[in-house]
């Protein structure tokens, strides 16, 4: 598992969606419509300030986000989306959409690893991953890795005795000599 915190990963996604929405809302005071999102994506002068990854997500999921079907994503609808994602987590489809569009700030190795192990991470089997599930999986993988490392350590190359067998001096001892020191004299 890539070394990443579930909190930072999903927080980055929520922040990216919120920032993209905020940028669009500032550009289009009459509301963020599907047409506005498409128009902003086509405007190359906005590229340094605009995240196409999250705009693509908003565009692809416009009808699910626009709960009142008025053709505008309101700030309340956007807040509801990010709050829902924060509490309930992200589905495999949502993560796949963000991965396919190159979700900014998230390494492709990390998100592809999460998608590969999605079912293992989804411990409550609700079809969504929360920050807690991602973090718990990362911690569990690290723990298992350490257990494997510990279990593979053997004393195969370590001698129990120090000194040589031919030595008759009192300097020859074994690791257990302290137990027998008084009995040998």
mmCIF file of C-alpha atoms in Angstrom:
data_model
loop_
_atom_site.group_PDB
_atom_site.id
_atom_site.type_symbol
_atom_site.label_atom_id
_atom_site.label_comp_id
_atom_site.label_asym_id
_atom_site.label_seq_id
_atom_site.Cartn_x
_atom_site.Cartn_y
_atom_site.Cartn_z
ATOM 1 C CA UNK A 1 0.000 0.000 0.000
ATOM 2 C CA UNK A 2 1.333 3.400 -0.861
ATOM 3 C CA UNK A 3 2.234 5.460 2.120
ATOM 4 C CA UNK A 4 -0.661 7.852 2.309
ATOM 5 C CA UNK A 5 -3.122 8.961 4.859
ATOM 6 C CA UNK A 6 -6.762 8.403 4.063
ATOM 7 C CA UNK A 7 -7.571 11.784 5.540
ATOM 8 C CA UNK A 8 -5.133 13.673 3.344
ATOM 9 C CA UNK A 9 -6.178 11.785 0.227
ATOM 10 C CA UNK A 10 -9.893 12.390 0.572
ATOM 11 C CA UNK A 11 -9.439 15.884 1.997
ATOM 12 C CA UNK A 12 -7.513 16.735 -1.167
ATOM 13 C CA UNK A 13 -10.445 15.540 -3.248
ATOM 14 C CA UNK A 14 -13.002 17.521 -1.215
ATOM 15 C CA UNK A 15 -10.821 20.625 -1.369
ATOM 16 C CA UNK A 16 -10.307 20.228 -5.118
ATOM 17 C CA UNK A 17 -14.034 19.953 -5.756
ATOM 18 C CA UNK A 18 -14.816 22.891 -3.460
ATOM 19 C CA UNK A 19 -12.089 25.104 -4.915
ATOM 20 C CA UNK A 20 -13.149 24.317 -8.482
ATOM 21 C CA UNK A 21 -16.769 25.083 -7.636
ATOM 22 C CA UNK A 22 -15.742 28.325 -5.885
ATOM 23 C CA UNK A 23 -13.722 29.402 -8.910
ATOM 24 C CA UNK A 24 -16.674 28.688 -11.228
ATOM 25 C CA UNK A 25 -19.108 30.463 -8.919
ATOM 26 C CA UNK A 26 -16.885 33.548 -8.908
ATOM 27 C CA UNK A 27 -16.694 33.508 -12.732
ATOM 28 C CA UNK A 28 -20.421 32.954 -13.243
ATOM 29 C CA UNK A 29 -22.434 34.932 -10.663
ATOM 30 C CA UNK A 30 -25.730 33.771 -12.190
ATOM 31 C CA UNK A 31 -24.913 30.211 -11.179
ATOM 32 C CA UNK A 32 -22.764 27.234 -12.041
ATOM 33 C CA UNK A 33 -24.509 25.525 -14.918
ATOM 34 C CA UNK A 34 -23.423 22.632 -17.080
ATOM 35 C CA UNK A 35 -22.851 25.134 -19.884
ATOM 36 C CA UNK A 36 -20.631 27.281 -17.607
ATOM 37 C CA UNK A 37 -18.493 24.293 -16.646
ATOM 38 C CA UNK A 38 -18.068 23.294 -20.292
ATOM 39 C CA UNK A 39 -17.255 26.874 -21.264
ATOM 40 C CA UNK A 40 -14.645 27.214 -18.487
ATOM 41 C CA UNK A 41 -12.999 23.937 -19.511
ATOM 42 C CA UNK A 42 -12.611 25.216 -23.062
ATOM 43 C CA UNK A 43 -11.056 28.534 -21.997
ATOM 44 C CA UNK A 44 -7.292 28.035 -22.057
ATOM 45 C CA UNK A 45 -6.680 31.406 -20.369
ATOM 46 C CA UNK A 46 -8.244 30.020 -17.169
ATOM 47 C CA UNK A 47 -6.056 26.898 -17.102
ATOM 48 C CA UNK A 48 -3.576 28.110 -14.447
ATOM 49 C CA UNK A 49 -6.455 28.891 -12.080
ATOM 50 C CA UNK A 50 -8.857 26.140 -12.984
ATOM 51 C CA UNK A 51 -8.689 22.416 -12.242
ATOM 52 C CA UNK A 52 -10.063 20.452 -15.186
ATOM 53 C CA UNK A 53 -9.999 17.210 -13.206
ATOM 54 C CA UNK A 54 -12.580 18.352 -10.720
ATOM 55 C CA UNK A 55 -14.504 20.303 -13.365
ATOM 56 C CA UNK A 56 -14.818 17.058 -15.346
ATOM 57 C CA UNK A 57 -16.168 15.367 -12.241
ATOM 58 C CA UNK A 58 -18.724 18.155 -11.724
ATOM 59 C CA UNK A 59 -19.661 17.958 -15.394
ATOM 60 C CA UNK A 60 -20.042 14.158 -15.419
ATOM 61 C CA UNK A 61 -22.095 14.140 -12.230
ATOM 62 C CA UNK A 62 -24.026 17.364 -12.754
ATOM 63 C CA UNK A 63 -27.499 15.821 -12.596
ATOM 64 C CA UNK A 64 -26.703 13.927 -9.350
ATOM 65 C CA UNK A 65 -25.269 17.077 -7.723
ATOM 66 C CA UNK A 66 -28.118 19.357 -8.882
ATOM 67 C CA UNK A 67 -30.660 17.805 -6.505
ATOM 68 C CA UNK A 68 -33.439 20.324 -7.195
ATOM 69 C CA UNK A 69 -32.979 19.934 -10.983
ATOM 70 C CA UNK A 70 -32.984 23.679 -11.595
ATOM 71 C CA UNK A 71 -29.943 23.482 -13.901
ATOM 72 C CA UNK A 72 -27.661 25.219 -11.392
ATOM 73 C CA UNK A 73 -25.344 23.747 -8.788
ATOM 74 C CA UNK A 74 -25.914 25.929 -5.742
ATOM 75 C CA UNK A 75 -23.398 26.397 -2.965
ATOM 76 C CA UNK A 76 -25.735 24.397 -0.718
ATOM 77 C CA UNK A 77 -25.778 21.490 -3.183
ATOM 78 C CA UNK A 78 -21.986 21.616 -3.401
ATOM 79 C CA UNK A 79 -21.668 21.651 0.394
ATOM 80 C CA UNK A 80 -24.073 18.719 0.612
ATOM 81 C CA UNK A 81 -21.953 16.785 -1.912
ATOM 82 C CA UNK A 82 -18.674 17.302 -0.066
ATOM 83 C CA UNK A 83 -20.316 16.664 3.329
ATOM 84 C CA UNK A 84 -21.837 13.423 2.032
ATOM 85 C CA UNK A 85 -18.492 12.345 0.612
ATOM 86 C CA UNK A 86 -16.745 13.280 3.837
ATOM 87 C CA UNK A 87 -19.144 11.278 6.013
ATOM 88 C CA UNK A 88 -20.036 8.387 3.712
ATOM 89 C CA UNK A 89 -16.847 8.148 1.644
ATOM 90 C CA UNK A 90 -16.321 7.700 -2.078
ATOM 91 C CA UNK A 91 -17.567 4.917 -4.299
ATOM 92 C CA UNK A 92 -15.274 2.979 -6.574
ATOM 93 C CA UNK A 93 -16.931 4.726 -9.518
ATOM 94 C CA UNK A 94 -16.205 8.170 -8.041
ATOM 95 C CA UNK A 95 -12.581 7.259 -7.396
ATOM 96 C CA UNK A 96 -12.295 5.778 -10.896
ATOM 97 C CA UNK A 97 -13.656 8.996 -12.434
ATOM 98 C CA UNK A 98 -11.157 11.070 -10.480
ATOM 99 C CA UNK A 99 -8.351 8.654 -11.399
ATOM 100 C CA UNK A 100 -9.258 8.648 -15.098
ATOM 101 C CA UNK A 101 -9.140 12.419 -15.214
ATOM 102 C CA UNK A 102 -5.839 12.567 -13.305
ATOM 103 C CA UNK A 103 -7.084 13.828 -9.934
ATOM 104 C CA UNK A 104 -4.758 16.627 -8.975
ATOM 105 C CA UNK A 105 -2.554 16.184 -5.945
ATOM 106 C CA UNK A 106 -3.015 12.435 -5.831
ATOM 107 C CA UNK A 107 -0.319 10.168 -7.188
ATOM 108 C CA UNK A 108 -1.514 7.706 -9.763
ATOM 109 C CA UNK A 109 0.263 4.916 -7.860
ATOM 110 C CA UNK A 110 -1.702 5.734 -4.716
ATOM 111 C CA UNK A 111 -5.121 5.925 -6.335
ATOM 112 C CA UNK A 112 -4.541 2.865 -8.545
ATOM 113 C CA UNK A 113 -3.453 0.956 -5.426
ATOM 114 C CA UNK A 114 -6.616 2.058 -3.636
ATOM 115 C CA UNK A 115 -8.750 0.978 -6.591
ATOM 116 C CA UNK A 116 -6.928 -2.369 -6.718
ATOM 117 C CA UNK A 117 -7.560 -3.026 -3.007
ATOM 118 C CA UNK A 118 -10.935 -1.264 -2.788
ATOM 119 C CA UNK A 119 -12.864 -4.358 -1.641
ATOM 120 C CA UNK A 120 -10.247 -5.193 1.009
ATOM 121 C CA UNK A 121 -10.349 -1.625 2.336
ATOM 122 C CA UNK A 122 -14.141 -1.423 2.371
ATOM 123 C CA UNK A 123 -14.462 -3.237 5.682
ATOM 124 C CA UNK A 124 -18.162 -2.476 6.190
ATOM 125 C CA UNK A 125 -18.937 -3.516 2.575
ATOM 126 C CA UNK A 126 -21.099 -0.463 1.849
ATOM 127 C CA UNK A 127 -19.438 0.204 -1.509
ATOM 128 C CA UNK A 128 -17.740 3.389 -0.234
ATOM 129 C CA UNK A 129 -14.313 4.139 1.182
ATOM 130 C CA UNK A 130 -13.924 6.549 4.053
ATOM 131 C CA UNK A 131 -10.741 8.191 5.295
ATOM 132 C CA UNK A 132 -10.839 5.878 8.289
ATOM 133 C CA UNK A 133 -10.994 2.737 6.139
ATOM 134 C CA UNK A 134 -8.062 3.862 3.980
ATOM 135 C CA UNK A 135 -5.994 4.773 7.046
ATOM 136 C CA UNK A 136 -6.863 1.530 8.839
ATOM 137 C CA UNK A 137 -5.871 -0.492 5.787
ATOM 138 C CA UNK A 138 -2.550 1.369 5.546
ATOM 139 C CA UNK A 139 -1.836 0.793 9.232
ATOM 140 C CA UNK A 140 -2.795 -2.881 8.972
ATOM 141 C CA UNK A 141 -0.529 -3.368 5.943
ATOM 142 C CA UNK A 142 2.363 -1.724 7.785
ATOM 143 C CA UNK A 143 1.709 -3.924 10.834
ATOM 144 C CA UNK A 144 1.630 -7.100 8.734
ATOM 145 C CA UNK A 145 4.814 -6.060 6.965
ATOM 146 C CA UNK A 146 6.577 -5.606 10.332
ATOM 147 C CA UNK A 147 5.239 -8.957 11.571
ATOM 148 C CA UNK A 148 6.578 -10.655 8.446
ATOM 149 C CA UNK A 149 9.911 -8.909 8.893
ATOM 150 C CA UNK A 150 10.083 -10.004 12.534
ATOM 151 C CA UNK A 151 9.039 -13.595 11.774
ATOM 152 C CA UNK A 152 11.741 -13.888 9.129
ATOM 153 C CA UNK A 153 14.536 -13.002 11.542
ATOM 154 C CA UNK A 154 16.312 -16.121 12.722
ATOM 155 C CA UNK A 155 19.393 -16.622 14.815
ATOM 156 C CA UNK A 156 20.986 -18.773 12.142
ATOM 157 C CA UNK A 157 24.234 -16.853 11.883
ATOM 158 C CA UNK A 158 24.644 -16.040 15.538
ATOM 159 C CA UNK A 159 26.905 -18.086 17.776
ATOM 160 C CA UNK A 160 25.737 -18.760 21.300
ATOM 161 C CA UNK A 161 29.332 -18.981 22.495
ATOM 162 C CA UNK A 162 31.984 -16.331 22.462
ATOM 163 C CA UNK A 163 35.658 -17.219 22.639
ATOM 164 C CA UNK A 164 37.196 -20.386 21.368
ATOM 165 C CA UNK A 165 36.813 -23.965 22.554
ATOM 166 C CA UNK A 166 40.574 -24.340 22.935
ATOM 167 C CA UNK A 167 40.849 -21.363 25.220
ATOM 168 C CA UNK A 168 41.301 -22.238 28.874
ATOM 169 C CA UNK A 169 41.171 -18.708 30.202
ATOM 170 C CA UNK A 170 38.384 -17.320 32.317
ATOM 171 C CA UNK A 171 37.643 -14.870 29.475
ATOM 172 C CA UNK A 172 35.842 -17.591 27.556
ATOM 173 C CA UNK A 173 32.149 -17.425 28.180
ATOM 174 C CA UNK A 174 28.802 -18.132 26.681
ATOM 175 C CA UNK A 175 25.735 -15.995 26.707
ATOM 176 C CA UNK A 176 24.502 -18.214 29.525
ATOM 177 C CA UNK A 177 27.754 -18.185 31.528
ATOM 178 C CA UNK A 178 26.371 -15.760 34.062
ATOM 179 C CA UNK A 179 23.947 -18.463 35.223
ATOM 180 C CA UNK A 180 26.664 -21.007 35.813
ATOM 181 C CA UNK A 181 29.514 -18.753 36.898
ATOM 182 C CA UNK A 182 29.170 -19.486 40.629
ATOM 183 C CA UNK A 183 28.487 -23.187 40.074
ATOM 184 C CA UNK A 184 31.719 -23.704 38.068
ATOM 185 C CA UNK A 185 34.046 -22.524 40.839
#
